[in-house]
Short mmCIF file of C-alpha atoms and ligand atoms in Angstrom, two decimals:
data_model
loop_
_atom_site.label_atom_id
_atom_site.label_comp_id
_atom_site.label_asym_id
_atom_site.label_seq_id
_atom_site.Cartn_x
_atom_site.Cartn_y
_atom_site.Cartn_z
CA MET E 1 0.13 0.01 0.09
CA THR E 2 1.38 3.73 -0.76
CA GLY E 3 0.94 6.29 0.94
CA ALA E 4 -1.26 7.86 -1.95
CA GLU E 5 -3.41 5.08 -1.38
CA LEU E 6 -3.54 5.21 2.49
CA ALA E 7 -4.82 9.62 1.63
CA ALA E 8 -7.54 7.71 -0.35
CA VAL E 9 -9.07 5.65 2.21
CA ARG E 10 -9.17 8.27 4.08
CA LYS E 11 -10.89 10.86 1.68
CA ARG E 12 -13.53 7.81 1.29
CA ALA E 13 -14.18 7.69 4.69
CA GLY E 14 -15.05 11.18 4.54
CA LEU E 15 -11.95 12.15 7.17
CA SER E 16 -9.73 14.87 7.37
CA GLN E 17 -6.18 14.61 8.73
CA THR E 18 -6.76 15.96 12.27
CA GLU E 19 -9.97 14.19 12.81
CA LEU E 20 -8.63 10.69 11.78
CA ALA E 21 -5.64 11.37 14.16
CA ARG E 22 -8.67 12.03 16.73
CA GLN E 23 -10.25 8.85 15.95
CA ALA E 24 -6.46 6.49 15.85
CA GLY E 25 -5.22 8.45 18.87
CA CYS E 26 -1.77 9.18 16.97
CA GLY E 27 -0.45 12.18 16.33
CA ARG E 28 -1.87 14.78 12.82
CA HIS E 29 1.56 15.18 11.27
CA THR E 30 2.10 11.34 11.61
CA VAL E 31 -1.01 10.78 9.70
CA SER E 32 0.69 12.64 6.94
CA TYR E 33 3.66 11.35 7.34
CA TRP E 34 2.47 7.91 6.50
CA GLU E 35 0.39 9.20 3.23
CA CYS E 36 3.51 11.15 1.80
CA LYS E 37 5.75 7.53 2.04
CA PRO E 38 6.05 5.59 -1.01
CA VAL E 39 5.37 2.40 0.71
CA VAL E 40 2.87 2.29 3.98
CA GLY E 41 4.40 -0.29 6.99
CA LEU E 42 1.65 -2.28 7.84
CA ARG E 43 3.25 -3.24 11.55
CA ALA E 44 4.41 0.46 12.41
CA TRP E 45 2.29 1.47 15.48
CA ALA E 46 0.24 4.10 14.25
CA VAL E 47 -0.40 2.33 10.97
CA GLU E 48 -2.45 -0.18 12.98
CA ARG E 49 -4.15 2.98 14.97
CA MET E 50 -5.34 3.63 11.95
CA ALA E 51 -6.30 0.64 10.76
CA THR E 52 -8.77 0.59 13.80
CA VAL E 53 -10.47 3.38 12.20
CA LEU E 54 -10.21 3.16 8.33
CA ASP E 55 -10.94 0.22 5.94
CA LEU E 56 -7.00 -0.95 5.39
CA PRO E 57 -5.70 -4.71 4.45
CA ASP E 58 -6.19 -7.06 7.30
CA THR E 59 -2.70 -8.17 7.71
CA PRO E 60 -2.35 -10.15 10.86
CA ALA E 61 -0.68 -6.82 12.49
CA VAL E 62 -3.87 -5.40 11.73
CA THR E 63 -6.48 -8.09 12.78
CA ARG E 64 -4.71 -7.77 16.27
CA ALA E 65 -4.62 -3.87 16.49
CA ARG E 66 -8.31 -3.69 15.91
CA ALA E 67 -8.96 -6.59 18.70
CA ALA E 68 -6.56 -5.12 20.87
CA TRP E 69 -8.83 -1.69 20.03
CA ALA E 70 -11.78 -3.29 20.87
CA ASP E 71 -10.74 -4.42 24.42
CA MET E 72 -9.37 -1.00 25.34
CA LEU E 73 -12.74 0.13 24.44
CA ALA E 74 -14.86 -2.52 26.59
CA ALA E 75 -12.25 -2.60 29.71
CA ALA E 76 -12.88 1.88 29.49
CA ASP E 77 -16.47 0.89 29.44
CA ALA E 78 -16.30 -1.51 32.17
CA ALA E 79 -14.68 0.95 34.09
CA ARG E 80 -17.24 3.30 34.23
CA GLU E 81 -19.65 0.90 34.82
CA ALA E 82 -17.38 0.29 38.23
CA ALA E 83 -17.62 3.67 38.58
CA PHE E 84 -20.81 4.07 38.15
CA LEU E 85 -21.89 1.23 40.59
CA VAL E 86 -19.33 2.86 43.02
CA HIS E 87 -21.66 5.98 42.62
CA VAL E 88 -24.52 4.26 43.16
CA ARG E 89 -23.58 1.99 46.17
CA ARG E 90 -23.06 5.58 47.81
CA LEU E 91 -26.09 6.80 47.10
CA GLN E 92 -27.66 4.03 48.98
CA ILE E 93 -25.51 3.77 51.87
CA GLN E 94 -26.15 8.06 51.89
CA CYS E 95 -30.06 6.87 51.99
CA GLU E 96 -29.38 4.57 55.03
CA THR E 97 -27.00 6.53 57.80
CA VAL E 98 -30.38 9.26 57.14
CA ARG E 99 -33.30 6.74 57.52
CA ALA E 100 -31.02 5.40 60.75
CA LYS E 101 -30.66 8.97 61.86
CA ARG E 102 -34.71 9.89 61.21
CA ARG E 103 -37.04 11.61 63.86
CA VAL E 104 -40.98 11.21 62.98
CA ILE E 105 -43.55 12.04 65.12
CA CYS E 106 -44.41 9.47 67.28
CA GLY E 107 -48.33 9.47 67.09
CA ALA E 108 -48.58 6.46 69.40
CA ARG E 109 -52.11 7.03 71.02
CA THR E 110 -51.99 8.68 74.73
CA ARG E 111 -54.27 8.27 77.94
CA LYS E 112 -55.92 10.95 76.75
CA GLY E 113 -56.73 9.99 73.96
CA THR E 114 -54.87 11.71 71.31
CA PRO E 115 -51.63 10.37 68.87
CA CYS E 116 -48.27 11.81 71.01
CA ARG E 117 -46.73 14.32 69.62
CA ALA E 118 -43.22 13.40 70.41
CA LYS E 119 -40.06 13.19 67.97
CA SER E 120 -39.03 9.83 67.40
CA GLU E 121 -35.86 8.17 69.02
CA PRO E 122 -33.35 7.98 65.80
CA GLY E 123 -34.31 5.71 63.15
CA ARG E 124 -37.42 4.29 65.22
CA ARG E 125 -41.32 5.45 64.78
CA ARG E 126 -42.50 5.89 68.87
CA CYS E 127 -40.32 8.47 71.39
CA LYS E 128 -38.62 7.53 74.47
CA PHE E 129 -42.36 6.54 76.57
CA HIS E 130 -43.43 4.79 73.72
CA GLY E 131 -41.33 2.04 72.66
CA GLY E 132 -38.67 3.99 70.67
CA LYS E 133 -36.19 3.02 73.76
CA SER E 134 -37.16 -0.73 73.71
CA THR E 135 -34.84 -3.17 72.22
CA GLY E 136 -37.94 -6.02 72.32
CA ALA E 137 -36.64 -9.16 73.97
CA ARG E 138 -33.15 -9.92 73.86
CA THR E 139 -32.42 -12.93 76.73
CA PRO E 140 -34.22 -17.06 75.05
CA GLU E 141 -36.25 -16.39 78.81
CA GLY E 142 -37.61 -13.06 77.17
CA ILE E 143 -38.34 -14.33 74.18
CA GLU E 144 -40.14 -17.21 75.33
CA ARG E 145 -42.42 -14.92 77.95
CA ILE E 146 -43.76 -12.45 75.43
CA ARG E 147 -44.17 -15.77 72.74
CA GLU E 148 -46.36 -17.04 75.13
CA ALA E 149 -48.30 -13.11 75.70
CA GLN E 150 -48.88 -13.45 72.31
CA ARG E 151 -50.40 -16.53 72.41
CA GLN E 152 -52.59 -15.82 75.13
CA ARG E 153 -53.78 -12.56 73.31
CA TRP E 154 -53.81 -13.99 70.11
CA ALA E 155 -55.94 -17.40 72.08
CA ARG E 156 -58.75 -14.68 73.59
CA TRP E 157 -58.78 -13.01 70.10
CA ARG E 158 -60.30 -15.93 69.15
CA LEU E 159 -62.29 -17.39 71.70
CA CYS E 160 -64.22 -13.62 71.45
CA ARG E 161 -64.65 -13.80 67.57
CA LYS E 162 -65.65 -17.51 68.17
CA GLU E 163 -68.82 -15.83 70.33
CA GLY E 164 -69.58 -13.30 68.54
CA ASP E 165 -70.47 -15.46 65.44
CA LYS E 166 -72.53 -17.02 67.33
CA THR E 167 -74.56 -14.31 68.60
ZN1 LIG X 201 -44.98 8.44 72.47
#
């Protein structure tokens, strides 16, 4: 391939020397250098790079260069993707932090029958007076006690409902 042929291929592709250089990742002067040569060395680094943009004859070196270029673009994509995921994760952590610190209005029914207007404990739904401080049962005995209380509570509820059916 001659330099003139290389120039012809570039013009057919509708690219200026500057644009070809930009897309191939080499200098503009390198493009003009090879276009002035009587013979274009298809194994030259810059020519391999130009071959990734232009439709040059496929020598093994050109094929390799095309594959390497595609790999590089894929790697860049993967890096962008990874950076994006890191960004998303950071936002999630921010949301979790905000949620863990959020204080809402308690709203539990007070002895007056009105909703409690105190602020909840951070990250909880109820104020310190209405269970916001409670961790729930922790010891095995405590867990068993609350379980038994729940059993009795729902047994009473079922009994009431049955009797309600009869009347
Ligand atoms: Zn309250």
